[in-house]
Structures are given as C-alpha cells and as structure tokens.
PDB file of C-alpha atoms in Angstrom:
ATOM      1  CA  MET W   1     123.386-325.047  33.825  1.00 49.00           C
ATOM      2  CA  ARG W   2     123.259-323.264  37.526  1.00 62.00           C
ATOM      3  CA  THR W   3     125.618-321.167  39.697  1.00 62.00           C
ATOM      4  CA  HIS W   4     125.379-321.720  42.749  1.00 63.00           C
ATOM      5  CA  SER W   5     128.343-319.875  45.624  1.00 66.00           C
ATOM      6  CA  PHE W   6     127.907-320.650  49.018  1.00 69.00           C
ATOM      7  CA  GLY W   7     130.761-318.371  50.693  1.00 68.00           C
ATOM      8  CA  ALA W   8     134.240-316.761  49.342  1.00 67.00           C
ATOM      9  CA  GLU W   9     135.224-319.628  47.485  1.00 75.00           C
ATOM     10  CA  THR W  10     133.286-322.922  46.358  1.00 83.00           C
ATOM     11  CA  VAL W  11     134.856-325.101  45.520  1.00 84.00           C
ATOM     12  CA  PRO W  12     132.839-328.544  44.311  1.00 84.00           C
ATOM     13  CA  VAL W  13     134.936-332.489  43.982  1.00 88.00           C
ATOM     14  CA  ALA W  14     133.118-335.505  43.971  1.00 91.00           C
ATOM     15  CA  LEU W  15     129.513-336.963  42.998  1.00 91.00           C
ATOM     16  CA  ALA W  16     128.604-340.050  44.118  1.00 94.00           C
ATOM     17  CA  GLY W  17     123.961-340.643  43.148  1.00 91.00           C
ATOM     18  CA  ASP W  18     122.411-336.957  44.384  1.00 92.00           C
ATOM     19  CA  LEU W  19     125.310-336.131  46.985  1.00 95.00           C
ATOM     20  CA  LEU W  20     127.886-333.902  46.429  1.00 93.00           C
ATOM     21  CA  ILE W  21     130.608-333.178  48.319  1.00 95.00           C
ATOM     22  CA  GLY W  22     133.644-330.203  47.724  1.00 93.00           C
ATOM     23  CA  SER W  23     134.512-327.506  50.453  1.00 94.00           C
ATOM     24  CA  VAL W  24     134.020-323.608  51.200  1.00 93.00           C
ATOM     25  CA  HIS W  25     135.546-320.667  52.592  1.00 93.00           C
ATOM     26  CA  ASP W  26     133.365-318.796  54.750  1.00 88.00           C
ATOM     27  CA  GLY W  27     135.304-315.800  55.079  1.00 88.00           C
ATOM     28  CA  LYS W  28     136.870-317.241  58.016  1.00 91.00           C
ATOM     29  CA  ALA W  29     137.680-320.989  57.414  1.00 93.00           C
ATOM     30  CA  TYR W  30     136.973-323.329  54.956  1.00 94.00           C
ATOM     31  CA  LYS W  31     134.099-326.093  56.190  1.00 95.00           C
ATOM     32  CA  LEU W  32     133.810-329.468  53.640  1.00 96.00           C
ATOM     33  CA  MET W  33     130.155-329.243  52.523  1.00 94.00           C
ATOM     34  CA  LEU W  34     127.498-331.759  51.518  1.00 96.00           C
ATOM     35  CA  ALA W  35     125.042-330.899  48.429  1.00 94.00           C
ATOM     36  CA  ARG W  36     121.993-333.349  48.055  1.00 94.00           C
ATOM     37  CA  LEU W  37     121.027-332.374  44.915  1.00 91.00           C
ATOM     38  CA  ASP W  38     117.841-332.461  42.436  1.00 89.00           C
ATOM     39  CA  GLY W  39     119.219-332.284  38.816  1.00 86.00           C
ATOM     40  CA  GLU W  40     120.279-328.607  38.950  1.00 82.00           C
ATOM     41  CA  GLU W  41     118.608-327.499  42.345  1.00 85.00           C
ATOM     42  CA  ILE W  42     120.092-328.217  45.843  1.00 88.00           C
ATOM     43  CA  GLU W  43     117.817-329.720  47.867  1.00 91.00           C
ATOM     44  CA  GLU W  44     119.976-330.110  51.142  1.00 93.00           C
ATOM     45  CA  LEU W  45     123.463-328.451  52.110  1.00 93.00           C
ATOM     46  CA  LYS W  46     125.067-329.325  54.893  1.00 95.00           C
ATOM     47  CA  PHE W  47     128.765-328.328  56.581  1.00 95.00           C
ATOM     48  CA  LEU W  48     130.860-330.166  58.661  1.00 95.00           C
ATOM     49  CA  SER W  49     134.181-328.444  60.381  1.00 94.00           C
ATOM     50  CA  GLY W  50     135.472-328.042  64.008  1.00 93.00           C
ATOM     51  CA  LYS W  51     139.336-326.300  64.879  1.00 93.00           C
ATOM     52  CA  ASN W  52     141.024-324.454  61.937  1.00 95.00           C
ATOM     53  CA  ASP W  53     140.367-325.597  58.255  1.00 95.00           C
ATOM     54  CA  TRP W  54     137.887-329.059  56.800  1.00 96.00           C
ATOM     55  CA  GLU W  55     137.981-329.697  53.167  1.00 95.00           C
ATOM     56  CA  GLY W  56     135.563-332.379  51.837  1.00 95.00           C
ATOM     57  CA  HIS W  57     137.717-334.348  48.059  1.00 95.00           C
ATOM     58  CA  SER W  58     136.076-338.032  47.703  1.00 96.00           C
ATOM     59  CA  ILE W  59     132.787-339.859  48.078  1.00 97.00           C
ATOM     60  CA  ALA W  60     131.696-342.909  47.635  1.00 96.00           C
ATOM     61  CA  LYS W  61     127.776-344.395  47.631  1.00 96.00           C
ATOM     62  CA  LEU W  62     125.966-347.664  50.678  1.00 95.00           C
ATOM     63  CA  LYS W  63     123.112-348.744  50.147  1.00 93.00           C
ATOM     64  CA  ASP W  64     122.579-347.270  53.451  1.00 94.00           C
ATOM     65  CA  GLY W  65     124.698-344.323  53.341  1.00 96.00           C
ATOM     66  CA  TYR W  66     127.428-342.806  52.017  1.00 97.00           C
ATOM     67  CA  LEU W  67     131.050-342.493  53.058  1.00 97.00           C
ATOM     68  CA  ILE W  68     133.620-339.430  52.306  1.00 97.00           C
ATOM     69  CA  GLY W  69     137.002-338.114  52.742  1.00 96.00           C
ATOM     70  CA  GLY W  70     138.584-335.054  52.632  1.00 96.00           C
ATOM     71  CA  ALA W  71     141.200-333.147  55.021  1.00 96.00           C
ATOM     72  CA  ALA W  72     140.287-332.065  58.627  1.00 96.00           C
ATOM     73  CA  GLU W  73     142.006-329.620  61.036  1.00 95.00           C
ATOM     74  CA  GLY W  74     144.880-328.068  59.436  1.00 94.00           C
ATOM     75  CA  ARG W  75     145.504-324.112  57.202  1.00 93.00           C
ATOM     76  CA  ALA W  76     145.210-323.983  53.998  1.00 87.00           C
ATOM     77  CA  THR W  77     148.205-322.369  52.555  1.00 83.00           C
ATOM     78  CA  PRO W  78     150.025-321.066  48.637  1.00 81.00           C
ATOM     79  CA  ASP W  79     152.233-324.926  49.741  1.00 74.00           C
ATOM     80  CA  GLY W  80     148.985-326.653  49.847  1.00 74.00           C
ATOM     81  CA  GLY W  81     148.437-326.507  53.554  1.00 83.00           C
ATOM     82  CA  GLU W  82     149.869-327.572  57.176  1.00 89.00           C
ATOM     83  CA  GLY W  83     148.918-330.173  59.715  1.00 92.00           C
ATOM     84  CA  TRP W  84     146.117-331.288  58.085  1.00 94.00           C
ATOM     85  CA  LYS W  85     144.430-334.506  59.089  1.00 95.00           C
ATOM     86  CA  GLY W  86     143.536-337.271  56.699  1.00 95.00           C
ATOM     87  CA  TYR W  87     139.504-337.796  57.237  1.00 96.00           C
ATOM     88  CA  VAL W  88     136.669-340.670  56.959  1.00 97.00           C
ATOM     89  CA  ALA W  89     133.782-340.561  57.975  1.00 97.00           C
ATOM     90  CA  ARG W  90     130.261-342.291  57.006  1.00 97.00           C
ATOM     91  CA  LEU W  91     126.970-341.057  56.943  1.00 97.00           C
ATOM     92  CA  ASP W  92     123.407-342.281  56.937  1.00 97.00           C
ATOM     93  CA  ALA W  93     120.369-341.851  54.610  1.00 95.00           C
ATOM     94  CA  ASN W  94     119.583-337.863  56.494  1.00 95.00           C
ATOM     95  CA  LEU W  95     123.745-337.167  56.324  1.00 96.00           C
ATOM     96  CA  LYS W  96     124.367-338.031  59.918  1.00 96.00           C
ATOM     97  CA  VAL W  97     127.970-339.234  60.959  1.00 97.00           C
ATOM     98  CA  LEU W  98     127.788-342.194  61.815  1.00 97.00           C
ATOM     99  CA  TRP W  99     131.609-342.596  62.995  1.00 96.00           C
ATOM    100  CA  GLU W 100     134.683-340.803  61.529  1.00 96.00           C
ATOM    101  CA  ARG W 101     137.907-341.112  61.602  1.00 95.00           C
ATOM    102  CA  LYS W 102     141.199-338.822  61.739  1.00 95.00           C
ATOM    103  CA  LEU W 103     144.685-340.170  60.475  1.00 92.00           C
ATOM    104  CA  LYS W 104     147.692-338.435  61.333  1.00 89.00           C
ATOM    105  CA  ILE W 105     151.278-339.991  59.441  1.00 88.00           C
ATOM    106  CA  LEU W 106     154.232-337.887  58.718  1.00 87.00           C
ATOM    107  CA  GLY W 107     151.986-334.586  59.779  1.00 87.00           C
ATOM    108  CA  ASN W 108     149.832-333.608  56.714  1.00 91.00           C
ATOM    109  CA  GLU W 109     147.729-335.617  55.134  1.00 93.00           C
ATOM    110  CA  ALA W 110     144.119-335.694  52.823  1.00 93.00           C
ATOM    111  CA  VAL W 111     142.090-339.303  51.737  1.00 95.00           C
ATOM    112  CA  TYR W 112     141.596-338.383  48.716  1.00 94.00           C
ATOM    113  CA  SER W 113     139.741-341.823  47.169  1.00 94.00           C
ATOM    114  CA  ILE W 114     137.352-343.864  48.580  1.00 95.00           C
ATOM    115  CA  LEU W 115     136.434-347.739  47.414  1.00 95.00           C
ATOM    116  CA  PRO W 116     133.249-349.762  49.279  1.00 94.00           C
ATOM    117  CA  ASP W 117     132.848-353.071  49.336  1.00 89.00           C
ATOM    118  CA  ARG W 118     130.583-355.496  50.528  1.00 84.00           C
ATOM    119  CA  SER W 119     133.151-356.058  54.137  1.00 87.00           C
ATOM    120  CA  GLY W 120     134.918-352.607  54.559  1.00 93.00           C
ATOM    121  CA  ALA W 121     136.151-349.833  52.283  1.00 96.00           C
ATOM    122  CA  PHE W 122     139.640-348.964  50.995  1.00 95.00           C
ATOM    123  CA  ILE W 123     141.284-345.122  51.575  1.00 95.00           C
ATOM    124  CA  ALA W 124     143.876-343.640  49.505  1.00 93.00           C
ATOM    125  CA  GLY W 125     145.417-339.914  49.747  1.00 91.00           C
ATOM    126  CA  GLU W 126     148.142-338.211  50.292  1.00 89.00           C
ATOM    127  CA  THR W 127     151.375-338.086  52.999  1.00 88.00           C
ATOM    128  CA  SER W 128     153.667-335.491  53.498  1.00 85.00           C
ATOM    129  CA  ASP W 129     156.335-333.749  56.269  1.00 83.00           C
ATOM    130  CA  GLU W 130     159.438-331.698  55.897  1.00 81.00           C
ATOM    131  CA  ARG W 131     161.225-334.058  53.661  1.00 79.00           C
ATOM    132  CA  GLY W 132     159.006-334.201  50.848  1.00 78.00           C
ATOM    133  CA  ARG W 133     155.723-335.954  49.401  1.00 80.00           C
ATOM    134  CA  GLY W 134     154.407-339.984  49.509  1.00 83.00           C
ATOM    135  CA  PHE W 135     151.287-341.534  49.357  1.00 86.00           C
ATOM    136  CA  PHE W 136     148.301-343.830  51.771  1.00 89.00           C
ATOM    137  CA  ILE W 137     146.384-346.440  51.092  1.00 91.00           C
ATOM    138  CA  GLY W 138     144.663-348.069  54.285  1.00 93.00           C
ATOM    139  CA  ARG W 139     141.202-350.350  54.056  1.00 94.00           C
ATOM    140  CA  THR W 140     138.955-350.480  57.455  1.00 94.00           C
ATOM    141  CA  THR W 141     135.450-351.945  58.617  1.00 95.00           C
ATOM    142  CA  LEU W 142     132.711-350.334  57.314  1.00 94.00           C
ATOM    143  CA  GLU W 143     131.685-349.297  61.529  1.00 93.00           C
ATOM    144  CA  GLY W 144     135.013-347.108  60.978  1.00 91.00           C
ATOM    145  CA  GLU W 145     137.771-349.788  62.654  1.00 93.00           C
ATOM    146  CA  PRO W 146     140.932-349.292  61.331  1.00 92.00           C
ATOM    147  CA  LEU W 147     142.235-352.615  59.427  1.00 94.00           C
ATOM    148  CA  TRP W 148     145.410-351.692  58.021  1.00 93.00           C
ATOM    149  CA  LEU W 149     147.548-348.575  56.994  1.00 92.00           C
ATOM    150  CA  ARG W 150     150.673-348.831  53.715  1.00 90.00           C
ATOM    151  CA  THR W 151     152.287-345.396  53.240  1.00 86.00           C
ATOM    152  CA  LEU W 152     154.616-344.898  50.109  1.00 79.00           C
ATOM    153  CA  SER W 153     156.481-342.191  51.056  1.00 65.00           C
ATOM    154  CA  PRO W 154     158.331-340.176  50.021  1.00 67.00           C
ATOM    155  CA  TRP W 155     158.321-339.903  46.469  1.00 69.00           C
ATOM    156  CA  ASP W 156     159.627-337.743  43.914  1.00 64.00           C
ATOM    157  CA  ASP W 157     157.251-335.846  41.833  1.00 65.00           C
ATOM    158  CA  ALA W 158     154.096-337.775  41.714  1.00 67.00           C
ATOM    159  CA  VAL W 159     150.417-337.038  43.548  1.00 72.00           C
ATOM    160  CA  ILE W 160     148.082-339.279  43.781  1.00 73.00           C
ATOM    161  CA  SER W 161     143.920-339.191  43.174  1.00 76.00           C
ATOM    162  CA  GLY W 162     142.288-341.831  43.113  1.00 80.00           C
ATOM    163  CA  LEU W 163     141.307-345.353  43.730  1.00 83.00           C
ATOM    164  CA  VAL W 164     140.166-348.087  41.067  1.00 84.00           C
ATOM    165  CA  GLU W 165     139.584-351.983  41.817  1.00 85.00           C
ATOM    166  CA  LEU W 166     140.864-353.474  37.900  1.00 86.00           C
ATOM    167  CA  ASP W 167     140.182-357.545  37.321  1.00 88.00           C
ATOM    168  CA  GLY W 168     139.897-357.553  41.065  1.00 84.00           C
ATOM    169  CA  LYS W 169     143.156-355.822  42.112  1.00 86.00           C
ATOM    170  CA  LEU W 170     143.421-352.574  43.648  1.00 82.00           C
ATOM    171  CA  PHE W 171     144.847-349.302  41.323  1.00 83.00           C
ATOM    172  CA  LEU W 172     146.530-346.219  42.259  1.00 80.00           C
ATOM    173  CA  ILE W 173     145.343-343.567  40.252  1.00 82.00           C
ATOM    174  CA  GLY W 174     147.909-339.727  39.713  1.00 78.00           C
ATOM    175  CA  SER W 175     150.317-338.126  38.118  1.00 77.00           C
ATOM    176  CA  LEU W 176     153.675-337.793  37.621  1.00 69.00           C
ATOM    177  CA  LYS W 177     156.648-336.120  36.753  1.00 67.00           C
ATOM    178  CA  GLU W 178     158.606-337.857  34.005  1.00 63.00           C
ATOM    179  CA  ARG W 179     162.297-336.840  35.249  1.00 58.00           C
ATOM    180  CA  GLY W 180     165.243-336.906  32.157  1.00 51.00           C
ATOM    181  CA  ASP W 181     165.238-340.670  32.399  1.00 48.00           C
ATOM    182  CA  GLY W 182     162.056-341.245  32.009  1.00 46.00           C
ATOM    183  CA  GLY W 183     161.446-343.268  36.026  1.00 46.00           C
ATOM    184  CA  LEU W 184     159.318-342.403  38.944  1.00 44.00           C
ATOM    185  CA  ARG W 185     161.741-342.888  41.365  1.00 46.00           C
ATOM    186  CA  PRO W 186     161.186-343.440  45.570  1.00 47.00           C
ATOM    187  CA  SER W 187     163.216-341.283  47.746  1.00 41.00           C
ATOM    188  CA  SER W 188     163.358-344.099  50.559  1.00 42.00           C
ATOM    189  CA  SER W 189     161.840-347.307  50.619  1.00 38.00           C
ATOM    190  CA  PRO W 190     158.112-347.263  51.203  1.00 41.00           C
ATOM    191  CA  GLY W 191     157.362-347.583  55.600  1.00 42.00           C
ATOM    192  CA  THR W 192     154.233-348.472  57.067  1.00 43.00           C
ATOM    193  CA  GLY W 193     151.735-346.142  59.266  1.00 45.00           C
ATOM    194  CA  SER W 194     148.969-346.415  61.647  1.00 42.00           C
ATOM    195  CA  TRP W 195     146.240-344.766  62.153  1.00 48.00           C
TER     196      TRP W 195
END
C-alpha cells in the first residue's frame, strides 16, 4: 500500500473509476484535489481553488468525463466551517472544467453526493445557518443548468452523506442521533431553496 501526501493535510474522500477526489491543505488554504490513479501510482494530479478554502466531497463518472461536488469559498473551522457555497462542476476526460456552479442556500453548504442519469444529475448535501443544520436535494442538466432545488431544514441531529437510487426511487443516506423517544423531528417545516 502506498501513502501519498501533498501538504499539511491530505484527505481523500471518494473514487469514481480511476479518479479520486478530496482536499489538500497547503499550509495556507484547502484546495480541491483530483488525483488520477493507475493502481497505487498517481498518474495525474490537479487542484481547484479560488477565494478562501475549497473541498472535494463527491464524484461520479460519465461516459466522457466526470461530475464533481464539494464546497467552495468558505473557511474551515473546528466546528465544520462557515460561508461555504455548495460546488458542482463537470470535467472532461482530461480534467478540464467545462462548467461549474456554486449554490448558496442558507449560507453554509456542501454537495456530498452526485447521482447522474441519461438526462441530468441529482445532487444532495448539507446546508446550515445560525438556526441549525439541514439538507438539500436538487437536479441539474449535464450542461450545468439548474432544474430544481429543495431544502429540508433545519433538522435536529441529522447529517446527509449520500444519495442512491433503489427500485426507481431516490433515497437520502445519512446518520442521525437517536432521541430518547426514538424519533427524528424537524425543528421546522421543510422549505424550498434556489441556486
């Protein structure tokens, strides 16, 4: 087994085919990391960054490239961070960014899951503000045009980590802290969001 490090902190998160996505802290800021693998060797390495910190959380392989998701333009903190915008981008087979979209819903977002199909992709992730944490699900075309976005927030003690399709239905996957009465309760009624 090989070990690779590219800065003060290297965090691999998800793999789709031969491409790994994650984050690297270079001593100044987090950058979104893309590493094309050939077995245990890294064949190609690319970083995406800009204002403040960027993190890579999700990836899906397409016939002619990749969809990636994460968080951009925020600040990492011990509590998880602040000011993050959810990030979605499409890359060609050479890792060139064809388009990118940033989502601002409540003020602190991250795209944790991408599920493509023939005509577009579903995205899901977390959103939060000073009132609490919630999650969102949305849909975009493969050309990056937003189709819809729905938030379910705020929820007490629940974290979304993935999106899967089973028997033609979408399911959000995550975890929750079980309450004494065994129930999960939203702290307010679900609402809607926008890109």
